[in-house]
Short mmCIF file of C-alpha atoms and ligand atoms in Angstrom, two decimals:
data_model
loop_
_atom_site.label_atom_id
_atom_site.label_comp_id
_atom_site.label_asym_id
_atom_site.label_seq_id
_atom_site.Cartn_x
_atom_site.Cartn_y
_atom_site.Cartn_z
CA UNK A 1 -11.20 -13.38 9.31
CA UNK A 2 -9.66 -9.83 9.77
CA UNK A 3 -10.66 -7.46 11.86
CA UNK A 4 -10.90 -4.04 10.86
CA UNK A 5 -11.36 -0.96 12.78
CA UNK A 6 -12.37 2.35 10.52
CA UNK A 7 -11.38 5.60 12.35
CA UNK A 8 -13.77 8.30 9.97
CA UNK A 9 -15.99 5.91 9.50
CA UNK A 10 -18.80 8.27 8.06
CA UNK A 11 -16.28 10.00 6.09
CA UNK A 12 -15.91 9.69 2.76
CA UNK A 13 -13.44 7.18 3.26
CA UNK A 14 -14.71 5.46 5.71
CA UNK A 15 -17.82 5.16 3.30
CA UNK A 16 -15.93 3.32 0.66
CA UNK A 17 -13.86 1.15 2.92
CA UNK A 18 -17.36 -0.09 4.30
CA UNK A 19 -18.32 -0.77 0.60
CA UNK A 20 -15.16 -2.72 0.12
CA UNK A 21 -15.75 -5.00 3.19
CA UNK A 22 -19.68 -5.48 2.34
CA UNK A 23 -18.20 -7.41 -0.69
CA UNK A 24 -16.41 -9.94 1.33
CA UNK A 25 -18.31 -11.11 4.16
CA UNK A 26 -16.21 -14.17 4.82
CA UNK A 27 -12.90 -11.96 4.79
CA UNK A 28 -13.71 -9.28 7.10
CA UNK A 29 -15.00 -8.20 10.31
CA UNK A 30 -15.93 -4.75 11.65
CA UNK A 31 -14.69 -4.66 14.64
CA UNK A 32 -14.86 -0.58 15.36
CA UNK A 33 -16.11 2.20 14.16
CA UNK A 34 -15.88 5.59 15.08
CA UNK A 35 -16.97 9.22 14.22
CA UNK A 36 -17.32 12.72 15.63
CA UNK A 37 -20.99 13.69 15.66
CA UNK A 38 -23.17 11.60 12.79
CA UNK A 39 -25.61 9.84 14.71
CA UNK A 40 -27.90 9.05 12.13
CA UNK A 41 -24.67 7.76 9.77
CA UNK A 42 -22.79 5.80 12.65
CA UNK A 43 -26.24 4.18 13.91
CA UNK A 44 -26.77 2.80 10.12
CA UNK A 45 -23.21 1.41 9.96
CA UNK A 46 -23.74 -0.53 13.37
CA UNK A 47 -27.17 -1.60 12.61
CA UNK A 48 -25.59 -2.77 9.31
CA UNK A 49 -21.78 -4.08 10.58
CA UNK A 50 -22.54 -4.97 14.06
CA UNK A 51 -18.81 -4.00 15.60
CA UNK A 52 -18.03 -4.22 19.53
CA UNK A 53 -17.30 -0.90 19.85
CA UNK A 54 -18.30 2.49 18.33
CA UNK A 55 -17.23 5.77 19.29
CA UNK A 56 -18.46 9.55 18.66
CA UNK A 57 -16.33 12.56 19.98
CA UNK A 58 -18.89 13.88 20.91
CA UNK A 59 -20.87 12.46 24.20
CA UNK A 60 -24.19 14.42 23.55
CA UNK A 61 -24.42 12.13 20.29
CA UNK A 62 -22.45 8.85 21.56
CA UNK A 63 -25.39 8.98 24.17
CA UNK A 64 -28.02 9.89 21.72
CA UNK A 65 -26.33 6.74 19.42
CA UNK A 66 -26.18 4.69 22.53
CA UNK A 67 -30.38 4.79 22.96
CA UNK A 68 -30.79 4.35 19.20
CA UNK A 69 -28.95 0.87 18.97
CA UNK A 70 -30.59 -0.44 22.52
CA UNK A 71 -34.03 0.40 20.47
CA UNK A 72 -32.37 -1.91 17.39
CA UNK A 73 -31.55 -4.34 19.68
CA UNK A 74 -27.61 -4.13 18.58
CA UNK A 75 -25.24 -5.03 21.36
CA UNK A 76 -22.41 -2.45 20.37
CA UNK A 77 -20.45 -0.61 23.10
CA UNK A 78 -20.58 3.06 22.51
CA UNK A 79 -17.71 5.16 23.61
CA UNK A 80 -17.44 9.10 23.72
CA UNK A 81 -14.20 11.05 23.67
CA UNK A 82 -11.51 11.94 21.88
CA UNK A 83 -9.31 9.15 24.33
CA UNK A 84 -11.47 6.61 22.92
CA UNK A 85 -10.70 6.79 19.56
CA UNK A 86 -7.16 5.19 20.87
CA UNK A 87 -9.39 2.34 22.12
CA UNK A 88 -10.51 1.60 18.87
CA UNK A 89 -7.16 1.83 17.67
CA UNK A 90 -5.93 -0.70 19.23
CA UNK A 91 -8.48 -2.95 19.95
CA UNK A 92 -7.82 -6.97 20.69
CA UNK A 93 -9.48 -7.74 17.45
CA UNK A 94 -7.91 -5.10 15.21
CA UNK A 95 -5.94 -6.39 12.79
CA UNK A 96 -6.46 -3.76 10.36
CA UNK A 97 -6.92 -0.22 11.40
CA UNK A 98 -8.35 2.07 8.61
CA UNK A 99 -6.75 5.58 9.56
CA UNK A 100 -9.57 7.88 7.92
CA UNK A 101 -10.14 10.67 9.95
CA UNK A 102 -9.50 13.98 8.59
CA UNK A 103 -6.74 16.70 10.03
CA UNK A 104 -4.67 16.88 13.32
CA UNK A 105 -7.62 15.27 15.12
CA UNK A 106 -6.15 11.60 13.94
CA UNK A 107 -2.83 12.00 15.13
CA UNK A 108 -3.03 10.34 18.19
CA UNK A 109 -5.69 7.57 17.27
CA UNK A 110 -3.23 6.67 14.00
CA UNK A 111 -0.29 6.55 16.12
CA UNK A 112 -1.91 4.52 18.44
CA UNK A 113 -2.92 2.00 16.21
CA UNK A 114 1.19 2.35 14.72
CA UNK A 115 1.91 1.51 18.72
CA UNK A 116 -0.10 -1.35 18.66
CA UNK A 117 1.91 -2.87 15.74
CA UNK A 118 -1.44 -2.91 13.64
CA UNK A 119 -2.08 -3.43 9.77
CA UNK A 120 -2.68 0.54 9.59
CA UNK A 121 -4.19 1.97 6.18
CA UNK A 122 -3.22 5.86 6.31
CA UNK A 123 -5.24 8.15 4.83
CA UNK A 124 -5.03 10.62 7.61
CA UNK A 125 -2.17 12.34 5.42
CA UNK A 126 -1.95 15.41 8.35
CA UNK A 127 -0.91 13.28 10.85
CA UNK A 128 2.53 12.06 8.69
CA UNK A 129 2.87 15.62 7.43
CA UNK A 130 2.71 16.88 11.50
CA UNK A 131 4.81 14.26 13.05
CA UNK A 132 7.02 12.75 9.99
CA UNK A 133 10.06 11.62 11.48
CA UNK A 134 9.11 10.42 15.08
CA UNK A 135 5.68 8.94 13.01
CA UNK A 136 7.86 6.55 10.91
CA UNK A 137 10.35 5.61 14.09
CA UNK A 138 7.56 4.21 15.85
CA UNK A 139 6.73 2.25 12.47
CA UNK A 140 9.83 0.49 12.60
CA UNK A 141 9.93 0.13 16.56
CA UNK A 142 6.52 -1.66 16.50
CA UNK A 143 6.59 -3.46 13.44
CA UNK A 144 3.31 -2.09 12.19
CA UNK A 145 2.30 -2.29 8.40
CA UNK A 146 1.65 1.28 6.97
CA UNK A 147 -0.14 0.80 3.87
CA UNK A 148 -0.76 4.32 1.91
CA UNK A 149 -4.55 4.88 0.83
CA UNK A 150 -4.15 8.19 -0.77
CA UNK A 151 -4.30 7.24 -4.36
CA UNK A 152 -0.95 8.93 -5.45
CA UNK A 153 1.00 7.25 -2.93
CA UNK A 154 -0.86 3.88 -3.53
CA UNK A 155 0.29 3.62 -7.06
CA UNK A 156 3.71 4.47 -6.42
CA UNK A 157 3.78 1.62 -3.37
CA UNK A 158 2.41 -0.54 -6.79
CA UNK A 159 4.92 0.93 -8.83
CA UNK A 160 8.00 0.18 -6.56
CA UNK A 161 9.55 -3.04 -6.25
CA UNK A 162 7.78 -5.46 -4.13
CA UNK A 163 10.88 -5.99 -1.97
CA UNK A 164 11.63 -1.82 -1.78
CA UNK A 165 13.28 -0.83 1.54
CA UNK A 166 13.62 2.69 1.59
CA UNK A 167 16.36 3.09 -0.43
CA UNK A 168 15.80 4.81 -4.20
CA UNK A 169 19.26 4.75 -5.92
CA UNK A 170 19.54 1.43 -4.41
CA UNK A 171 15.53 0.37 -6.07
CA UNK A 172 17.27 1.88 -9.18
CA UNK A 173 14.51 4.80 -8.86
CA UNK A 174 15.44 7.74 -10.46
CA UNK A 175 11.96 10.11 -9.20
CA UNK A 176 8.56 9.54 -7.59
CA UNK A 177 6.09 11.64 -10.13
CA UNK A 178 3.02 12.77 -8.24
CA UNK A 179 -0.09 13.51 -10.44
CA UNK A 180 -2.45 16.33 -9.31
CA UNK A 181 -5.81 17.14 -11.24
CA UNK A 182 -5.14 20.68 -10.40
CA UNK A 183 -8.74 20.73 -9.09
CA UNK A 184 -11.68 22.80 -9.90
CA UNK A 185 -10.48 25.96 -10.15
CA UNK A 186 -6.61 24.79 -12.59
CA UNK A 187 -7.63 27.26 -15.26
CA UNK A 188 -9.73 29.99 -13.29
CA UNK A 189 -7.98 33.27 -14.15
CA UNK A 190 -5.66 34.47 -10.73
CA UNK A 191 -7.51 37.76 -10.34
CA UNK A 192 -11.34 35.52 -10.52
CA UNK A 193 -9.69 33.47 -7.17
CA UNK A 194 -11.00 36.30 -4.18
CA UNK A 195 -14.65 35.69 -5.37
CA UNK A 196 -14.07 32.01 -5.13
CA UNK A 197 -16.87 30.34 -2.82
CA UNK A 198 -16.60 27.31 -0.91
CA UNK A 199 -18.99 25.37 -2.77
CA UNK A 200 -17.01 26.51 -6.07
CA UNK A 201 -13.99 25.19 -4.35
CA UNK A 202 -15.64 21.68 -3.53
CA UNK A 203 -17.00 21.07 -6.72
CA UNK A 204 -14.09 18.50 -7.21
CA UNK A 205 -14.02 17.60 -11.21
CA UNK A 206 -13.00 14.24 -11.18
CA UNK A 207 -12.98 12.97 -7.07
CA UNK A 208 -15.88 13.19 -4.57
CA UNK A 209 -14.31 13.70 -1.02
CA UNK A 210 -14.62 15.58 2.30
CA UNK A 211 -14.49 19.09 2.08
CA UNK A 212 -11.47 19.82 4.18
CA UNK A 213 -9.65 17.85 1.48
CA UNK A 214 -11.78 19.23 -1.45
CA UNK A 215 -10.25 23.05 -0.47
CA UNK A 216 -6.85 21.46 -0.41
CA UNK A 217 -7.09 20.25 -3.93
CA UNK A 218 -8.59 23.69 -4.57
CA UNK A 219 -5.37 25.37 -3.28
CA UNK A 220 -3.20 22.40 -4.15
CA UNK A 221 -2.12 22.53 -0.76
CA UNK A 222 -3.31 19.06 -1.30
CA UNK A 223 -0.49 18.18 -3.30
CA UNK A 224 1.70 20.17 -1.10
CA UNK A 225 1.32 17.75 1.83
CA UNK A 226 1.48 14.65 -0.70
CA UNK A 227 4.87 15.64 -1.39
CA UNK A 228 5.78 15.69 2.04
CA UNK A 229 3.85 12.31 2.57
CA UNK A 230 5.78 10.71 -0.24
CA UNK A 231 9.24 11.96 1.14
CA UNK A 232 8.37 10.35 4.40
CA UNK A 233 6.52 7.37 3.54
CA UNK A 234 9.49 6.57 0.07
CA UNK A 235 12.34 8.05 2.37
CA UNK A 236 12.68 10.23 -0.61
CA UNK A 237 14.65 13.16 -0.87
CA UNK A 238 12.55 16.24 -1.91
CA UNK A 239 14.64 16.52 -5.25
CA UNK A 240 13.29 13.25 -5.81
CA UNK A 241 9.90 13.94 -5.85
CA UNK A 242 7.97 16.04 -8.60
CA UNK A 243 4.04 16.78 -9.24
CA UNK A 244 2.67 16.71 -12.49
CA UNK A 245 -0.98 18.63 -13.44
CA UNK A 246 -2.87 15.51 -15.11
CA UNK A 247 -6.35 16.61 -15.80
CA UNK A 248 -8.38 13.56 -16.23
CA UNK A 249 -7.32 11.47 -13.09
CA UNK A 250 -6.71 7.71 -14.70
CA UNK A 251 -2.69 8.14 -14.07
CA UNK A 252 -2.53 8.29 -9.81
CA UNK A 253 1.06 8.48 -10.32
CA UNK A 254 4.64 7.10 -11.93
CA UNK A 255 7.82 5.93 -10.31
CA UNK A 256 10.50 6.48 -13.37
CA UNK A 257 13.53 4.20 -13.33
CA UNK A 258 17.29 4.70 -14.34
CA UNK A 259 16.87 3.26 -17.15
CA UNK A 260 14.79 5.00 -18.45
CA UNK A 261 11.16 2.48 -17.93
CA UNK A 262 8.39 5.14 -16.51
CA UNK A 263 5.93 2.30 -14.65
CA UNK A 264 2.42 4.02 -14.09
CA UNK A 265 -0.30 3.15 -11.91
CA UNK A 266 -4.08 3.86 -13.95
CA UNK A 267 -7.33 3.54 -13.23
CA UNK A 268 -10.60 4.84 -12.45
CA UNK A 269 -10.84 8.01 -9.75
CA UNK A 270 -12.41 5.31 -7.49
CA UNK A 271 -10.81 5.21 -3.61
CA UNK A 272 -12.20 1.40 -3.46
CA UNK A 273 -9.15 0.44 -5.81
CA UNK A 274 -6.37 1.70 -3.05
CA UNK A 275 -8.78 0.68 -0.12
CA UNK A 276 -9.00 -2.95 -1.51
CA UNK A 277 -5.30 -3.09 -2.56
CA UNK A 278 -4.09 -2.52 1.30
CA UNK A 279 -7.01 -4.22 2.74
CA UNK A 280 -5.77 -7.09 0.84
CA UNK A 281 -2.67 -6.99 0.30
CA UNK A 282 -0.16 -8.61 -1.29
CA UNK A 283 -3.74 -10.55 -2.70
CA UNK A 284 -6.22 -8.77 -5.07
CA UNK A 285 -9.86 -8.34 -4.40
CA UNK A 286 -12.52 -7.13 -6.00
CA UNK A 287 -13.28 -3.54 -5.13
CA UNK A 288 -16.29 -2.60 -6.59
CA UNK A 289 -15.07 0.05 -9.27
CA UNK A 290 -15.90 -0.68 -12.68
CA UNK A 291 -14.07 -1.96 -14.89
CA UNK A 292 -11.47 -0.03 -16.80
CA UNK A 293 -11.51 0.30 -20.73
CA UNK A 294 -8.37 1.76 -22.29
CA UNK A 295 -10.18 1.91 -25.85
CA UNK A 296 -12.79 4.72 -23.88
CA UNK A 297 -9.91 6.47 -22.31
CA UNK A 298 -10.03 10.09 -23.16
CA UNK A 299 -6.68 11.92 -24.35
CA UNK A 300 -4.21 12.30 -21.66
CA UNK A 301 -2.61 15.28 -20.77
CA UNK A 302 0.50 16.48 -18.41
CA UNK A 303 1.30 19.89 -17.43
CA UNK A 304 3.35 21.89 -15.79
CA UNK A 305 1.58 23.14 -11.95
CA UNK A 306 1.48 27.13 -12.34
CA UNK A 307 3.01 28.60 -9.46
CA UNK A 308 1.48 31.46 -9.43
CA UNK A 309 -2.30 30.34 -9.70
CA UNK A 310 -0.91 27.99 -6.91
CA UNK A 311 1.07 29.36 -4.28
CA UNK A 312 0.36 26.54 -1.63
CA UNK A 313 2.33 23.77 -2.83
CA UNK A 314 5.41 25.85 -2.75
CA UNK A 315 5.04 27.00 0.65
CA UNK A 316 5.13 22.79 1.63
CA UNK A 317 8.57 22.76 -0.07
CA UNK A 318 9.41 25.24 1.69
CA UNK A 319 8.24 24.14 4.81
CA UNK A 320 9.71 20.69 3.94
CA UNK A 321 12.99 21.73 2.97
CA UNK A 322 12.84 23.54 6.52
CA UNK A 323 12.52 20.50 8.46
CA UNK A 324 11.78 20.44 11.98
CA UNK A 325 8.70 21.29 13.28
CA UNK A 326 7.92 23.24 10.03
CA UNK A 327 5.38 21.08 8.19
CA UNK A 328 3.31 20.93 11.58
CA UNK A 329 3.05 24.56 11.32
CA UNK A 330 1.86 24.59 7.86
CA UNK A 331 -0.51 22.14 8.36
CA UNK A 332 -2.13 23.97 11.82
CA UNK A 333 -2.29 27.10 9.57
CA UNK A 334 -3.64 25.39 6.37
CA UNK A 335 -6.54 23.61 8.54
CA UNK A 336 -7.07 27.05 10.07
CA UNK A 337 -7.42 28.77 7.03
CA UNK A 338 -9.78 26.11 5.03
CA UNK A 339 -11.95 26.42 7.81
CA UNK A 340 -12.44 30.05 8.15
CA UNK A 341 -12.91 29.56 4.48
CA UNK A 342 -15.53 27.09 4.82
CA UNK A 343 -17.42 29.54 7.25
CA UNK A 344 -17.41 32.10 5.40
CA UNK A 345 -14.56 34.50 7.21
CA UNK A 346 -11.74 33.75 5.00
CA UNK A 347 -11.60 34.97 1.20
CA UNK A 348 -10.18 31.64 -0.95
CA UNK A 349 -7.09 34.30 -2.17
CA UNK A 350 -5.97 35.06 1.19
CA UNK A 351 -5.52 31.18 2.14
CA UNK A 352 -1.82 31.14 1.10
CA UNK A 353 -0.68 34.42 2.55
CA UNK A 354 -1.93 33.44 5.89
CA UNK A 355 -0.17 30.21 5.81
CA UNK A 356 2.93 32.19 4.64
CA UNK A 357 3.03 34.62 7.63
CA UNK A 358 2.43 31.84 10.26
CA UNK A 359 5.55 30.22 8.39
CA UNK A 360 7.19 33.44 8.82
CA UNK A 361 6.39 34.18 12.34
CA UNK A 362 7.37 30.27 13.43
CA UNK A 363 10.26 29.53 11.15
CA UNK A 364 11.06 25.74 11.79
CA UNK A 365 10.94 25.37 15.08
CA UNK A 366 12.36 21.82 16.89
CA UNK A 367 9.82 19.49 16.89
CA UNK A 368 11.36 16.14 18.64
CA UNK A 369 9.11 14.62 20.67
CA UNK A 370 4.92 14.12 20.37
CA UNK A 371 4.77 16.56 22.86
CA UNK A 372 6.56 19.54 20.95
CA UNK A 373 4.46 18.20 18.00
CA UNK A 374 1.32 18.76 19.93
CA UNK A 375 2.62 21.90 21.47
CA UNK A 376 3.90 23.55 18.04
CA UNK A 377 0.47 22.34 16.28
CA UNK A 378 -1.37 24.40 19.09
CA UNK A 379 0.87 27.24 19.06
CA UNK A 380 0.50 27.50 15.09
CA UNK A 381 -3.58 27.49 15.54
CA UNK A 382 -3.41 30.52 17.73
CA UNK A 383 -0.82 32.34 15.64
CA UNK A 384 -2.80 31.62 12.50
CA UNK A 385 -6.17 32.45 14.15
CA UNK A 386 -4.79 35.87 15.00
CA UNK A 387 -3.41 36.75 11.66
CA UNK A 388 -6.87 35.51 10.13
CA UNK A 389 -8.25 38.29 11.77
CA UNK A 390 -6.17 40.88 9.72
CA UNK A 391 -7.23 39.06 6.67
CA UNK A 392 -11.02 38.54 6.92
CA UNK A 393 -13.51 39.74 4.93
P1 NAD B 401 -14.54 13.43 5.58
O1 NAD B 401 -14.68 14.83 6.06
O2 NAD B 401 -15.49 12.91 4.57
O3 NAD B 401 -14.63 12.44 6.85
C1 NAD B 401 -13.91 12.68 8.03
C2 NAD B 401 -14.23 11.65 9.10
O4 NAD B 401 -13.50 12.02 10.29
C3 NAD B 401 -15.70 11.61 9.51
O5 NAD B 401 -16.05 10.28 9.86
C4 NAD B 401 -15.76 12.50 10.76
O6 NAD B 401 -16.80 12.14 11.66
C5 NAD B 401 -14.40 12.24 11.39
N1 NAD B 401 -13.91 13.40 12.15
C6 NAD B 401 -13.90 14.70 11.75
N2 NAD B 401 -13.35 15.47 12.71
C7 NAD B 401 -13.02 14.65 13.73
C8 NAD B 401 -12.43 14.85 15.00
N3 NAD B 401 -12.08 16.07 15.43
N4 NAD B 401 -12.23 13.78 15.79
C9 NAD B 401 -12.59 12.54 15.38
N5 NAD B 401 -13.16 12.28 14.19
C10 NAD B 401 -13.37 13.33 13.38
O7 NAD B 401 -13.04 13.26 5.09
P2 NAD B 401 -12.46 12.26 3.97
O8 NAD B 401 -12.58 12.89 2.65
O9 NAD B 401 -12.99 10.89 4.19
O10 NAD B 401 -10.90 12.29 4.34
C11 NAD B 401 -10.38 11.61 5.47
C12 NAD B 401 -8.86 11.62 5.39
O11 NAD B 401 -8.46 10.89 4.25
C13 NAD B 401 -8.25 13.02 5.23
O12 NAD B 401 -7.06 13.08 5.94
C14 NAD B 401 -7.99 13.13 3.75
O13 NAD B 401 -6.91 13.99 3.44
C15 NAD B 401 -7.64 11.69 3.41
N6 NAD B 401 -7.89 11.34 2.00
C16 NAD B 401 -9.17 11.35 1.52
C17 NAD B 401 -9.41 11.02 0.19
C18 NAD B 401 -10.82 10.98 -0.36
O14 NAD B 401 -11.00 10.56 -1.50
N7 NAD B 401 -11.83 11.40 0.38
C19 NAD B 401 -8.34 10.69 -0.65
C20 NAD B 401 -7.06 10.68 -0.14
C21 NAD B 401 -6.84 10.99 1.20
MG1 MG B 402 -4.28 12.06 -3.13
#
């Protein structure tokens, strides 16, 4: 049996990773789960899993959760605080830890489960994009398995050889080719983008996620940070790594070789395919998503990403290219912005500049240690929270 801890367990993620387990009672065990305020969602999931432990950020709820399983009679240990999400991290029975919490916030609960030498699924993209370098040092130190979720970076793991060790000219990998649906809004006209709402902007056309995420696909500030994922996670060069605008979502992405093969990962825009590959793997499971018919597939198309419709993924090469403590900055000013957007004090057209001037006004600073990570990532918040001011509404 493996145990499995799901950090964002009420997420959308962490939704689908529970669906994936329910399949295979004799395989898995839920040994944590953990969320920031969804009593009624994490007190189903216990009632339902049983793990040892379950954590919410916040205490008012973790004590309101606590009362609700006595009355069910479940014997979980509920934890509150953000310290405890490391607990569940690395918890005895671990094995696996599901990294599914979105933004900064699962920086330190993803590395702690990397410390602990874990099995450790990453969707938490932020906290590679923060913390690249020093993130993938301590993979190596402690021997933990990273195993991308996020579907792009998924296929390409499936695309690489099974033996691949970081090395492209030496996997005979010419580029890593990134698909992007472009979103909701690929073929809204530039000047219709200020009157974009946030509902607009979630109304994903092909994927049903969070909505932090869901305004990053928007922007394609989602893609942005994929980029900067796959050069960390491949050890790619960013000249080795291009996006492609692929409408329908049944290509997650293509590693081309030197001699010219193009090997592409399809399938259905389900998350329970890459959940089940790296809860598995190197086995296959069933995952739940149907199955896929080639004979029903619709056209495919590949385009071009419009720069100027999409300013956001060129501001993450340039904060990649950078280096340093760069990409931390634009993803402190990127989570700032979406928010403000998602409450209503941001206009959708004014996301990008405000993630340009924070650039501007912290141009890559040194970011060794976790400390100056945390530091910089703090420092970036209050810059970008000031110059939201001269943008809102
Ligand atoms: P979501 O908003 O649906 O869920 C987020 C989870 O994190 C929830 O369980 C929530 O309680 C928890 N959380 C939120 N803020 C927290 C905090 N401050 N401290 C502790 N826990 C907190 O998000 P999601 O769509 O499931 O995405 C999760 C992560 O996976 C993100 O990093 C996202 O980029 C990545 N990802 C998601 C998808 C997808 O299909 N949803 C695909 C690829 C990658
Ligand atoms: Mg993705």
């Amino acid at each position: 049996m493996t145990g499995v801890s799901i950090l964002g367990a009420t997420g959308s993620i962490g939704v689908n990773t529970l669906d994936v387990i329910a399949g295979h009672p004799a395989r898995f065990r839920v040994v944590a789960l953990t969320a920031y305020s969804d009593v009624d969602g994490l007190a189903a999931q216990c009632i339902r899993h049983r793990p040892e432990l379950a954590v919410m950020v916040d205490a008012e709820a973790a004590s309101k959760l606590r009362n609700r399983l006595r009355q069910a009679g479940v014997e979980t240990e509920v934890a509150s605080g953000p310290e405890a999400l490391e607990t569940a991290a690395s918890l005895p029975g671990a094995d696996t830890v599901m990294a599914a919490i979105v933004g900064a916030a699962g920086l330190l609960p993803t590395l702690a489960a990397v410390r602990a030498g874990r099995r450790v699924l990453l969707a938490n993209k932020e906290a590679l994009v923060m913390a690249g370098p020093l993130f993938m040092a301590e993979v190596t130190r402690s021997g933990a398995q990273l195993l991308p979720i996020d579907s792009e970076h998924n296929a390409i793991l499936q695309c690489l050889p099974h033996d691949y060790a970081g090395d492209l000219d030496a996997a005979g990998v010419r580029r890593l080719i990134l698909t992007a649906s472009g979103g909701p809004l690929r073929t809204l006209p530039a000047e219709a983008m200020a009157a974009v709402t946030p509902e607009q902007a979630c109304a994903h056309p092909t994927w049903n996620m969070g909505r932090k995420i869901s305004v990053d696909s928007a922007t394609m500030m989602n893609k942005g940070l994929e980029v900067i994922e796959a050069c960390r996670l491949f050890s790619a060069s960013p000249d080795r790594v291009d996006v492609v605008v692929h409408p329908q979502s049944l290509v997650h992405s293509m590693v081309e070789y030197v001699d010219g093969s193009v090997l592409v990962h399809m399938g259905h825009p389900d998350m329970r395919t890459p959940i089940a590959h790296a809860l598995a793997w190197p086995e296959r499971i069933e995952s739940g998503a149907p199955a896929f018919d080639v004979t029903c597939c619709p056209p495919l198309a590949f385009e071009q990403p419009d720069p100027q419709r999409f300013p956001c993924l060129a501001l993450a090469l340039q904060a990649l290219r950078a280096g340093g403590g760069a990409p931390a900055v634009l993803n402190a000013a990127n989570e700032v912005a979406v928010e403000a957007f998602l409450g209503g004090r941001l206009r959708f057209d004014v996301i990008a500049p405000l993630i340009e001037q924070t650039l501007a006004e912290l141009p890559a600073p040194e970011a060794v240690t976790l400390e100056d990570v945390i530091a910089l990532d703090a420092q970036a918040r209050r810059v970008a929270g000031e110059l939201s001011g001269r943008f809102q509404q």
